[in-house]
Coordinates of C-alpha atoms in Angstrom, one line a residue:
Chain A
M1 CA -3.9 14.9 83.5
K2 CA -5.8 11.9 83.0
I3 CA -5.6 12.3 78.8
G4 CA -8.6 10.2 77.0
I5 CA -7.3 9.3 73.3
V6 CA -9.2 7.9 70.8
G7 CA -8.3 6.8 67.8
G8 CA -5.0 4.4 66.7
G9 CA -3.5 6.0 63.8
S10 CA -0.5 8.0 63.7
I11 CA -2.1 10.3 65.2
G12 CA -3.3 9.0 68.4
L13 CA -0.1 6.4 68.5
L14 CA 2.5 10.2 68.4
F15 CA 0.0 11.7 70.9
S16 CA -0.5 8.5 73.1
F17 CA 3.5 8.4 73.4
Y18 CA 4.4 12.0 73.5
L19 CA 1.5 13.1 76.9
S20 CA 2.7 9.2 78.3
S21 CA 6.2 11.0 80.0
L22 CA 4.0 13.4 81.5
H23 CA 0.6 12.4 81.8
K24 CA -1.3 9.3 82.5
V25 CA -2.5 8.9 78.8
T26 CA -5.5 6.0 78.5
L27 CA -5.8 5.4 74.0
Y28 CA -9.2 4.0 72.5
T29 CA -8.7 1.7 70.2
R30 CA -11.0 0.6 67.3
T31 CA -10.6 -3.0 66.7
P32 CA -10.1 -5.1 70.7
S33 CA -7.2 -6.5 69.2
Q34 CA -5.2 -2.9 68.0
A35 CA -5.8 -2.7 72.1
E36 CA -4.1 -5.8 73.4
R37 CA -1.3 -5.8 71.1
I38 CA -0.8 -2.6 72.8
N39 CA -0.6 -3.5 76.1
E40 CA 1.3 -6.2 75.8
T41 CA 3.8 -4.1 73.7
G42 CA 3.9 -0.9 74.3
V43 CA 3.8 2.0 71.9
N44 CA 7.2 1.9 69.9
L45 CA 8.6 6.1 68.3
V46 CA 11.0 5.7 65.7
R47 CA 12.7 9.2 65.1
G48 CA 15.5 9.2 62.9
N49 CA 18.0 6.5 63.9
L50 CA 16.9 6.3 67.7
S51 CA 13.8 3.9 68.1
E52 CA 11.8 4.3 72.2
C53 CA 9.0 2.4 74.2
R54 CA 6.8 3.9 76.3
K55 CA 4.0 1.7 78.1
I56 CA 1.0 2.9 77.7
Q57 CA -2.9 1.7 78.7
A58 CA -4.3 0.6 75.4
V59 CA -8.6 0.3 75.7
S60 CA -10.9 -0.9 72.8
F61 CA -13.4 2.4 72.6
S62 CA -16.8 0.7 72.7
A63 CA -15.4 0.6 76.9
W64 CA -15.2 3.9 76.5
R65 CA -16.5 5.1 80.0
G66 CA -15.8 8.8 79.9
T67 CA -13.4 8.8 83.2
D68 CA -10.6 11.4 81.8
D69 CA -10.2 15.4 82.3
I70 CA -10.1 15.9 78.6
V71 CA -10.6 13.4 75.3
I72 CA -8.2 13.8 71.9
I73 CA -10.2 12.6 69.4
A74 CA -7.2 11.9 67.2
V75 CA -9.7 9.9 64.2
K76 CA -10.5 11.2 60.4
Q77 CA -13.3 13.7 59.9
Y78 CA -15.2 10.7 58.3
Q79 CA -15.0 8.9 60.9
L80 CA -16.1 11.6 63.8
P81 CA -19.9 10.4 63.1
G82 CA -18.9 7.3 64.8
I83 CA -17.1 8.6 67.8
L84 CA -19.6 10.9 67.9
A85 CA -22.7 8.9 68.3
V86 CA -20.1 6.9 71.1
L87 CA -19.3 9.7 73.2
K88 CA -22.6 11.2 73.5
K89 CA -23.8 8.2 75.8
Q90 CA -22.0 9.1 78.8
P91 CA -21.9 12.5 80.2
L92 CA -19.7 15.2 78.6
D93 CA -20.2 18.2 81.4
S94 CA -17.0 17.9 83.6
M95 CA -15.4 16.5 80.5
C96 CA -12.9 18.2 77.4
L97 CA -12.3 17.5 73.8
L98 CA -10.5 18.1 72.3
F99 CA -10.9 17.8 67.6
L100 CA -8.0 16.8 65.3
Q101 CA -10.0 17.2 62.3
N102 CA -8.5 18.3 58.8
G103 CA -11.4 20.8 57.3
M104 CA -14.0 22.3 59.0
G105 CA -16.8 20.4 58.3
H106 CA -17.2 18.9 61.6
L107 CA -17.8 22.3 63.7
K108 CA -21.6 21.7 62.5
L109 CA -21.0 18.3 64.8
L110 CA -19.5 19.8 67.8
Q111 CA -22.4 22.6 68.4
D112 CA -24.6 21.0 69.9
I113 CA -22.1 18.4 72.6
K114 CA -22.4 18.9 76.0
A115 CA -19.0 19.6 77.8
R116 CA -16.9 22.0 79.7
A117 CA -14.9 22.8 76.8
I118 CA -14.5 21.7 73.3
F119 CA -11.0 22.6 71.8
V120 CA -10.4 22.1 67.6
G121 CA -6.2 21.6 67.3
T122 CA -4.2 21.0 64.1
V123 CA -1.5 19.1 63.5
E124 CA 1.6 19.8 62.4
H125 CA 4.1 16.8 62.4
G126 CA 4.6 14.0 59.9
A127 CA 3.5 10.3 61.4
V128 CA 3.4 7.2 59.8
R129 CA 2.0 4.1 61.4
D130 CA 3.9 1.1 60.5
A131 CA 2.3 -1.4 62.4
P132 CA -0.9 -1.7 65.2
N133 CA 1.8 -0.8 67.7
K134 CA 4.4 1.2 65.9
V135 CA 4.9 5.0 64.8
S136 CA 7.3 7.0 62.5
H137 CA 7.4 10.7 64.0
N138 CA 9.3 11.6 60.6
G139 CA 8.9 15.1 60.9
A140 CA 9.1 17.1 63.6
G141 CA 6.0 20.0 64.3
V142 CA 4.1 22.2 66.4
T143 CA 0.5 21.2 67.1
K144 CA -1.6 24.2 67.3
C145 CA -4.8 24.9 69.3
A146 CA -7.8 27.2 70.5
V147 CA -11.0 26.9 72.4
F148 CA -14.3 26.9 70.0
K149 CA -16.9 26.6 73.4
G150 CA -16.6 26.7 76.9
E151 CA -13.3 28.1 78.6
G152 CA -9.9 27.7 77.7
K153 CA -8.2 26.7 81.8
L154 CA -7.4 23.2 80.9
L155 CA -5.6 23.6 77.4
S156 CA -3.5 26.2 78.3
E157 CA -2.9 23.7 81.5
L158 CA -2.1 21.3 79.0
S159 CA 0.0 23.3 76.5
S160 CA 2.6 24.4 79.6
E161 CA 2.7 20.3 80.3
A162 CA 3.3 19.3 77.3
P163 CA 7.1 17.6 76.4
P164 CA 9.2 20.3 74.7
E165 CA 9.4 18.3 71.3
F166 CA 6.7 17.8 71.2
S167 CA 4.7 21.1 71.7
L168 CA 1.3 22.5 71.9
K169 CA 0.7 26.0 71.1
V170 CA -2.3 27.8 72.2
E171 CA -4.0 30.2 68.9
R172 CA -6.6 32.6 69.9
D173 CA -9.0 32.5 67.2
Y174 CA -10.2 28.6 66.2
Y175 CA -11.8 30.4 63.3
S176 CA -9.0 31.9 60.9
L177 CA -7.2 28.3 62.7
L178 CA -8.8 26.1 60.8
V179 CA -9.3 28.2 57.7
Q180 CA -5.5 28.1 57.3
K181 CA -4.9 24.8 57.6
L182 CA -8.0 23.9 55.6
V183 CA -6.2 26.1 53.0
V184 CA -2.6 24.3 53.1
N185 CA -4.7 20.5 52.9
A186 CA -7.3 22.5 49.8
V187 CA -3.9 23.0 47.7
I188 CA -1.9 20.5 48.2
N189 CA -3.4 17.3 49.4
P190 CA -5.9 16.5 45.9
L191 CA -3.4 17.8 43.4
T192 CA -0.1 15.7 44.6
A193 CA -2.5 12.5 45.1
A194 CA -4.3 13.8 41.8
F195 CA -0.4 14.3 40.2
R196 CA 1.0 11.1 42.6
V197 CA 3.8 13.0 43.6
T198 CA 5.9 14.0 46.7
N199 CA 4.6 17.9 47.9
G200 CA 7.5 19.6 46.7
T201 CA 6.8 18.8 43.3
L202 CA 4.0 20.9 42.5
L203 CA 7.3 24.0 43.3
E204 CA 9.2 21.9 40.8
N205 CA 7.1 21.5 37.7
P206 CA 5.9 24.5 36.6
F207 CA 2.4 23.5 35.2
Y208 CA 1.7 21.7 38.5
Y209 CA 2.9 24.9 39.9
Q210 CA 0.2 26.9 37.2
I211 CA -2.5 24.3 38.5
L212 CA -1.4 25.1 42.8
C213 CA -1.9 28.6 41.8
R214 CA -4.9 28.5 40.3
V215 CA -6.6 25.9 42.9
F216 CA -5.2 28.5 45.7
D217 CA -7.1 31.4 43.7
E218 CA -10.3 29.4 43.5
T219 CA -10.6 28.4 47.2
A220 CA -9.8 31.9 48.6
E221 CA -12.1 33.5 46.3
V222 CA -14.4 30.5 47.9
L223 CA -13.7 31.5 51.5
E224 CA -13.6 34.8 51.1
L225 CA -9.9 35.3 52.4
E226 CA -8.3 38.4 53.8
R227 CA -4.7 38.7 53.5
K228 CA -4.8 36.2 50.1
E229 CA -0.9 36.9 49.9
E230 CA 0.0 35.7 53.6
Y231 CA -2.0 32.3 53.6
F232 CA -0.4 32.1 49.6
S233 CA 3.1 31.8 51.6
N234 CA 2.0 29.4 54.1
V235 CA 1.5 27.1 51.5
I236 CA 4.7 27.3 49.0
S237 CA 6.1 27.3 52.8
I238 CA 4.9 24.1 54.0
C239 CA 4.9 22.4 50.4
H240 CA 9.2 23.3 50.5
N241 CA 9.7 22.7 54.1
T242 CA 7.9 19.2 53.1
Q243 CA 9.2 18.9 49.6
K244 CA 10.3 15.6 49.8
N245 CA 7.2 14.5 51.5
R246 CA 4.0 12.1 50.0
S247 CA 1.1 13.9 51.3
S248 CA -1.9 11.7 53.7
M249 CA -4.3 11.9 50.3
L250 CA -1.6 10.8 48.0
K251 CA -0.6 7.4 50.9
D252 CA -4.5 6.9 50.6
I253 CA -5.1 6.4 47.3
E254 CA -2.1 4.3 47.1
A255 CA -2.8 2.2 49.8
G256 CA -6.6 2.2 47.8
Q257 CA -7.9 3.8 51.1
P258 CA -11.2 6.4 51.0
T259 CA -9.3 10.2 51.5
E260 CA -10.6 13.2 53.3
I261 CA -11.7 14.9 50.8
E262 CA -15.2 15.1 52.0
A263 CA -13.4 17.5 54.9
I264 CA -11.1 19.5 52.8
L265 CA -12.4 20.0 49.0
G266 CA -16.2 18.8 49.9
Y267 CA -16.6 21.6 52.8
V268 CA -14.7 24.1 50.4
L269 CA -17.5 23.2 47.6
E270 CA -20.5 23.2 49.8
V271 CA -18.9 26.9 51.0
A272 CA -18.8 28.0 46.9
E273 CA -22.7 26.2 46.6
K274 CA -24.0 28.3 49.2
K275 CA -22.2 31.4 48.1
Q276 CA -23.6 30.7 44.6
K277 CA -19.7 31.2 43.4
A278 CA -18.4 28.9 40.5
A279 CA -15.5 26.4 41.6
P280 CA -14.3 24.6 38.1
L281 CA -11.2 22.9 39.4
I282 CA -12.2 22.7 42.9
R283 CA -15.5 20.5 41.6
N284 CA -12.6 18.9 39.6
Y285 CA -10.5 17.4 41.7
Y286 CA -12.9 16.1 44.2
T287 CA -14.8 14.6 41.6
L288 CA -11.2 13.3 40.4
I289 CA -10.3 11.8 44.2
K290 CA -13.8 10.2 44.0
G291 CA -13.0 8.2 41.3
E292 CA -9.7 7.5 42.6
E293 CA -11.1 6.4 45.9
I294 CA -13.4 4.0 43.8
Q295 CA -10.6 2.7 41.1
G296 CA -8.9 2.1 44.7
E297 CA -11.4 -0.4 45.9
G298 CA -11.5 -1.6 42.6
L299 CA -8.2 -3.3 42.6
R300 CA -8.6 -3.3 45.8
S301 CA -11.3 -6.0 45.1
G302 CA -10.3 -7.1 41.8
Chain B
M1 CA -0.4 5.1 -8.7
K2 CA 2.5 6.1 -6.8
I3 CA 1.8 6.8 -3.6
G4 CA 4.9 8.1 -1.5
I5 CA 3.9 7.4 2.6
V6 CA 6.2 10.0 5.3
G7 CA 6.5 8.7 9.3
G8 CA 7.5 5.6 10.2
G9 CA 5.9 5.1 13.1
S10 CA 2.7 3.0 14.1
I11 CA 0.3 4.8 10.7
G12 CA 2.2 5.2 8.3
L13 CA 3.5 1.2 8.9
L14 CA -0.4 0.3 8.7
F15 CA -0.2 2.5 4.6
S16 CA 2.1 1.0 4.1
F17 CA 0.9 -2.6 4.2
Y18 CA -2.4 -2.2 3.0
L19 CA -1.9 0.7 -0.2
S20 CA 1.4 -1.4 -1.1
S21 CA -1.1 -4.6 -2.2
L22 CA -2.7 -2.5 -4.7
H23 CA -0.5 0.7 -5.2
K24 CA 3.7 1.2 -6.3
V25 CA 4.6 2.3 -1.7
T26 CA 7.8 4.0 -0.6
L27 CA 7.7 4.5 2.5
Y28 CA 10.0 7.5 3.9
T29 CA 11.1 7.2 7.3
R30 CA 12.7 9.8 10.1
T31 CA 15.8 7.2 10.4
P32 CA 18.0 6.0 7.5
S33 CA 18.5 2.6 10.3
Q34 CA 14.4 1.7 9.8
A35 CA 14.3 2.2 6.0
E36 CA 17.2 -0.3 6.0
R37 CA 15.1 -2.7 7.7
I38 CA 12.6 -2.5 6.5
N39 CA 14.6 -2.9 2.7
E40 CA 15.8 -5.9 4.3
T41 CA 12.8 -7.2 6.4
G42 CA 9.9 -5.8 4.8
V43 CA 6.9 -4.6 6.5
N44 CA 5.5 -7.2 8.6
L45 CA 1.8 -6.7 10.3
V46 CA -0.1 -8.9 12.7
R47 CA -3.5 -8.8 13.3
G48 CA -5.1 -11.8 15.2
N49 CA -3.4 -14.6 14.9
L50 CA -2.5 -13.9 11.6
S51 CA 1.0 -12.2 10.3
E52 CA 1.7 -11.7 7.0
C53 CA 5.1 -9.5 5.9
R54 CA 4.9 -7.7 3.1
K55 CA 8.1 -6.4 0.4
I56 CA 8.1 -2.0 0.9
Q57 CA 11.0 0.4 -0.7
A58 CA 12.0 2.8 2.2
V59 CA 14.1 5.9 2.0
S60 CA 14.9 8.4 4.6
F61 CA 13.0 10.9 4.2
S62 CA 16.2 13.3 3.8
A63 CA 16.5 12.0 0.1
W64 CA 12.7 12.8 -0.7
R65 CA 12.8 14.3 -4.1
G66 CA 9.1 14.4 -4.5
T67 CA 8.1 11.7 -7.4
D68 CA 5.0 10.7 -5.9
D69 CA 1.1 10.9 -7.4
I70 CA 0.4 11.8 -3.7
V71 CA 2.4 12.0 -1.0
I72 CA 0.9 10.9 2.9
I73 CA 2.0 12.5 5.5
A74 CA 1.1 10.3 8.4
V75 CA 3.6 11.9 11.6
K76 CA 2.3 13.8 14.9
Q77 CA 1.5 17.2 14.7
Y78 CA 4.4 18.4 15.9
Q79 CA 6.5 17.0 13.9
L80 CA 4.6 18.7 10.7
P81 CA 6.8 21.4 10.8
G82 CA 9.7 19.5 9.9
I83 CA 8.9 17.9 7.1
L84 CA 7.1 20.7 5.3
A85 CA 10.2 22.8 5.4
V86 CA 11.7 19.9 3.6
L87 CA 8.8 19.4 1.2
K88 CA 8.7 23.7 1.3
K89 CA 12.0 22.4 -1.5
Q90 CA 11.0 20.4 -4.2
P91 CA 8.4 21.7 -6.4
L92 CA 4.9 20.8 -5.6
D93 CA 2.5 22.1 -8.0
S94 CA 2.1 18.1 -9.3
M95 CA 1.5 16.4 -6.5
C96 CA -1.5 15.7 -4.3
L97 CA -0.2 15.8 -0.5
L98 CA -2.7 14.0 2.4
F99 CA -2.1 15.0 5.7
L100 CA -3.5 12.4 8.9
Q101 CA -2.4 14.6 12.0
N102 CA -4.5 15.2 14.7
G103 CA -7.0 18.4 16.2
M104 CA -7.0 21.4 13.6
G105 CA -3.8 23.5 15.0
H106 CA -2.1 21.8 11.0
L107 CA -4.5 24.2 9.4
K108 CA -2.8 27.6 9.4
L109 CA 0.3 25.3 8.3
L110 CA -1.2 24.1 5.0
Q111 CA -2.6 27.0 3.7
D112 CA 0.3 29.0 1.9
I113 CA 1.9 24.6 0.0
K114 CA 1.7 25.4 -3.8
A115 CA 0.0 21.4 -4.2
R116 CA -1.9 20.4 -7.2
A117 CA -4.5 19.3 -4.3
I118 CA -4.4 18.7 0.0
F119 CA -6.3 16.8 1.6
V120 CA -6.5 16.3 5.2
G121 CA -8.1 12.2 7.1
T122 CA -9.4 11.2 10.2
V123 CA -7.4 7.8 11.1
E124 CA -9.8 5.4 13.2
H125 CA -8.0 2.2 13.1
G126 CA -5.9 0.9 16.6
A127 CA -2.4 -0.1 15.4
V128 CA 0.9 -0.3 17.9
R129 CA 4.1 -0.3 16.4
D130 CA 6.0 -2.9 17.5
A131 CA 9.7 -2.6 16.5
P132 CA 10.8 -0.3 13.4
N133 CA 9.3 -3.0 10.8
K134 CA 6.6 -4.6 12.7
V135 CA 2.8 -3.2 13.0
S136 CA 0.2 -4.4 15.0
H137 CA -3.4 -3.1 13.7
N138 CA -5.9 -4.2 16.6
G139 CA -8.5 -2.8 16.2
A140 CA -9.8 -2.3 12.4
G141 CA -11.8 1.0 11.3
V142 CA -11.6 3.1 8.7
T143 CA -9.9 6.2 7.4
K144 CA -11.9 9.2 6.5
C145 CA -10.3 11.5 3.9
A146 CA -11.9 15.5 2.9
V147 CA -10.1 17.6 0.5
F148 CA -8.8 20.6 1.8
K149 CA -8.1 22.8 -1.1
G150 CA -7.2 21.8 -5.5
E151 CA -9.5 19.2 -7.1
G152 CA -10.3 16.4 -5.5
K153 CA -10.0 14.1 -8.3
L154 CA -6.8 11.9 -7.0
L155 CA -8.9 11.5 -3.3
S156 CA -11.7 9.3 -4.7
E157 CA -9.1 7.1 -7.1
L158 CA -7.9 6.6 -4.3
S159 CA -10.7 6.3 -2.2
S160 CA -12.2 3.3 -4.8
E161 CA -8.9 1.4 -4.9
A162 CA -7.8 1.3 -1.7
P163 CA -8.5 -2.5 -0.6
P164 CA -11.1 -4.1 1.1
E165 CA -10.1 -4.0 4.6
F166 CA -8.5 -1.0 4.7
S167 CA -11.2 1.7 3.3
L168 CA -11.0 4.7 2.5
K169 CA -14.2 6.4 2.6
V170 CA -14.3 10.4 1.0
E171 CA -16.0 12.9 3.4
R172 CA -17.8 16.6 2.2
D173 CA -16.9 18.5 4.3
Y174 CA -12.9 18.7 6.3
Y175 CA -13.8 20.6 8.6
S176 CA -16.8 18.7 10.6
L177 CA -14.6 15.6 10.2
L178 CA -11.7 17.5 11.7
V179 CA -14.1 19.2 14.8
Q180 CA -15.6 15.4 15.3
K181 CA -11.5 13.8 15.6
L182 CA -11.6 16.7 17.8
V183 CA -13.8 16.7 19.9
V184 CA -13.2 12.8 20.7
N185 CA -9.3 13.4 21.3
A186 CA -10.1 16.4 23.7
V187 CA -12.1 14.9 26.1
I188 CA -10.6 11.0 25.8
N189 CA -7.4 11.9 25.6
P190 CA -6.7 14.0 27.6
L191 CA -8.5 13.1 31.0
T192 CA -7.9 8.9 29.9
A193 CA -3.6 10.3 30.0
A194 CA -4.6 12.3 33.4
F195 CA -6.1 9.6 35.5
R196 CA -3.8 6.2 33.2
V197 CA -6.8 4.5 32.7
T198 CA -8.5 2.6 29.6
N199 CA -11.3 3.9 28.0
G200 CA -14.6 2.5 29.1
T201 CA -13.1 3.7 32.6
L202 CA -14.4 6.3 31.3
L203 CA -17.6 5.1 31.8
E204 CA -17.6 2.6 34.2
N205 CA -16.4 5.5 37.1
P206 CA -19.0 8.0 37.4
F207 CA -16.8 10.2 39.0
Y208 CA -14.4 10.2 35.6
Y209 CA -17.6 10.0 33.7
Q210 CA -19.0 13.7 35.3
I211 CA -15.7 15.1 34.1
L212 CA -15.7 13.3 30.5
C213 CA -19.3 15.8 31.1
R214 CA -18.1 18.7 31.9
V215 CA -14.8 18.5 29.9
F216 CA -17.1 17.8 26.3
D217 CA -20.0 20.3 27.4
E218 CA -16.3 23.1 27.1
T219 CA -15.3 21.7 24.2
A220 CA -18.7 22.2 22.9
E221 CA -19.2 25.5 24.5
V222 CA -16.0 26.8 22.6
L223 CA -16.3 25.0 19.9
E224 CA -19.3 26.3 19.6
L225 CA -20.8 22.8 18.2
E226 CA -24.0 22.1 16.9
R227 CA -26.2 19.5 17.3
K228 CA -23.8 18.9 20.4
E229 CA -25.9 15.7 21.0
E230 CA -24.3 14.1 18.5
Y231 CA -21.0 14.6 19.2
F232 CA -21.4 13.8 22.3
S233 CA -23.0 10.2 20.7
N234 CA -20.5 9.7 19.2
V235 CA -17.9 9.9 21.7
I236 CA -19.7 8.2 24.0
S237 CA -19.8 5.4 21.4
I238 CA -15.6 5.4 21.1
C239 CA -15.2 4.8 24.3
H240 CA -18.0 2.2 24.1
N241 CA -16.0 0.8 21.2
T242 CA -12.5 1.4 22.2
Q243 CA -13.5 0.1 26.1
K244 CA -9.9 -2.1 26.7
N245 CA -8.3 0.5 24.8
R246 CA -5.2 2.9 26.1
S247 CA -5.5 6.3 24.2
S248 CA -2.0 7.4 22.6
M249 CA -2.4 9.9 24.7
L250 CA -1.8 7.4 28.2
K251 CA 0.7 5.4 25.8
D252 CA 2.9 9.1 25.7
I253 CA 2.6 10.0 28.6
E254 CA 3.3 5.9 30.3
A255 CA 6.8 6.1 27.5
G256 CA 7.7 9.1 29.1
Q257 CA 6.9 10.7 25.0
P258 CA 5.5 14.1 24.2
T259 CA 1.8 13.5 23.6
E260 CA -0.3 15.5 21.4
I261 CA -1.1 17.9 24.1
E262 CA -0.7 21.1 21.7
A263 CA -2.2 19.7 18.9
I264 CA -5.8 18.9 20.8
L265 CA -6.5 20.9 23.9
G266 CA -3.8 23.9 23.2
Y267 CA -6.3 24.1 20.1
V268 CA -9.2 23.9 21.6
L269 CA -7.4 26.5 24.5
E270 CA -6.5 28.8 21.2
V271 CA -9.7 29.8 20.6
A272 CA -11.4 29.8 23.3
E273 CA -9.0 32.8 24.3
K274 CA -9.2 34.1 20.4
K275 CA -13.8 34.1 21.2
Q276 CA -12.5 35.1 25.0
K277 CA -14.1 32.7 27.0
A278 CA -13.4 31.0 29.7
A279 CA -12.4 27.1 29.2
P280 CA -11.1 26.4 33.0
L281 CA -11.0 22.8 33.1
I282 CA -9.7 22.3 28.8
R283 CA -7.1 24.8 30.7
N284 CA -6.7 22.6 33.4
Y285 CA -5.9 19.4 32.1
Y286 CA -3.8 21.4 29.0
T287 CA -1.7 21.7 32.1
L288 CA -1.7 18.8 33.7
I289 CA -1.0 16.5 30.6
K290 CA 2.6 19.5 29.8
G291 CA 2.8 19.4 33.7
E292 CA 2.9 14.6 33.2
E293 CA 4.8 15.0 29.8
I294 CA 7.5 17.6 32.2
Q295 CA 8.1 14.3 35.2
G296 CA 8.3 11.9 31.8
E297 CA 10.8 13.8 30.9
G298 CA 12.7 13.8 34.1
L299 CA 12.8 10.3 35.0
R300 CA 14.1 9.2 31.1
S301 CA 16.9 11.8 32.1
G302 CA 16.4 10.9 35.3

C-alpha cells in the first residue's frame, strides 16, 4: 500500500517508522529542511535500550500531489485548516484519508471533503520527538480507528497489514471512539498542565483528585454521557497506566508552545453553550490554559 | 504605653521596630532562639537604601505573663488557636488585644475572650522577613483598625501616638474593614499562587483577568456585597499598586509552607455552604491551593 503521512511531529515520525516496514511510506513535512534531513539519515526510533533507523522518503508538504492510497494526517488540530486547504486542491476521489486529531471539533471540517473514504483515529502511544529525525517511543499502546464516511475496506486492510508491535484496531463507532478520548483529554491534559504535575499525581494528591472528579462530572454532564462509570474508570486507568508521563499539554506549556486546548475544552465549552449548560470549571480551565499560553509566549519573546 | 507584640514574622518585626520609637515594646517569639538573637542584635529594618537597627526586648511567648497595656497579635490565622490557649490562661480583664489576622474566620474565636477591649486590624504594608532579626519594609502602607468589642479609648491613643511613617487609622466599622480585605485576599492571593505570577499579571494577561472577574463575582455573590463596584475597583487598584509584588500566598507555596487558604477562601466557602450558594470557582481554587500545599510538603520531605 502507498501511504502518505502528513506531519513530522512525534506521531508522524512514529507512524512513518512502523508502517514503512510493510508499506511504501512517504512522509510530508512542513519544512523542507526536515525532509532533507530525513532523506539523508532516515528516521531513528528509540525504544527502551533499543535504537533503530529506517530509510524513509520525505517530501515537503507543499509538494504533495495526491498519489497515495491513503493519507494519514498526523498534525495538531489547530494546524488542520491549513492542511485541508492544500489537500482540497488535488482530486481526492480515489483516496482515503485517516485523521488522528484530538477532540471532535475537526469533524465538521471533514464533512465536505470528497474522498473515497474518511477515517478517524485515536493514538494511545507515548512518543516524544527528540530531533527532526528522531522519536522516542516511550509508551507502547494501540491506535484505534473507525470509518467516518465512505467504505471501510482499506481501513481493514491497513489494520490487518500493521506490524504486530504497532497494531491498528478498527472500531465500529467513530463517535464513541472520539468521545472516549475527548473525555480522557478533557480531564487529564488541562489539569496536569495547570498543576504542572505528572498524570499519576492527579490520583495521588487527594485535592487534585477532587478537582479531577468535578471536571469529569461537568464534562459528562455537558456531553450527556451514558454509562458514565465506564468513562470514569477509563480516565482513572489511563492516569494510572501513564502515571509517570507528562501530558502533551503540560509539555506544550513548559515549552512555551500552543496547546490543543481549543480542540479539547474549547469543544466541550462550545457544546455546553449550544445546550445552555453552565460549565464553570471547564470554562475556568479553558481560560487558565489560554492564559498560560500567553505567559509562555511572553517568556519566549521576553 | 506598654505594648506586647506576639509573633516574630515579618509583620511582628515591622510593628516592633516602628512602635518601639515611642513605646515600650516587648516582642514575644515562638522560638527562644529568635528572642535571644533579637536581644543580642536588636531588630534591623531595611527600607530602600536605608538600614536601621533598634534595641527591642524579646521574650519567648511561653513566658508571656500579661503585663502589657495592649497585646498586638501578629501571627497567621492558623496559628491563632494555639496563641489564644496561652492568652486565656492569664487574667485579661485590664488588657486590650489587637488582632491582625487575614480573613474573618477568627472572629468567632474572639467572641468569648474576656478582655477590656478587642480590636481587629488589617495591614497594608509590604514586608518580608529576611532573617529572624531582620525585616525589609518594601511597600509603605497603612494599618487600619477598628473596635470589635469593648471601648475604643486605647485604640485612639495608639493611633495618635503612632510614628508618622507607620500610621494607624481607626475605622468605625470592623466588619466592612475586614470584608474589604477579605475580598482583596480572596481574589489576588489564590490566583497569583495558582498561576505563579505577580499581582500585576492578573491585570496584564486578559485570560487571567477574566478568571479574576469571575472569582470576584462569585465572592461578591456569596458575601452579598452592597456597592460591589467599589469593592471591585479596590481589588483592581491594589493589583495595580502592587503590580510587581508576589502575594504572600504565592511566597508560601513557593517556600513549601502552609498558606492562609482556610482563613480566606475556606471562610468564603463556609459562608457559601451556610447560605446554600453554589461557588464552583471558589471551591476549585480552595481545593487547588490545598493540593499545592500537599505538593509542597512532598517536595520538602522528598
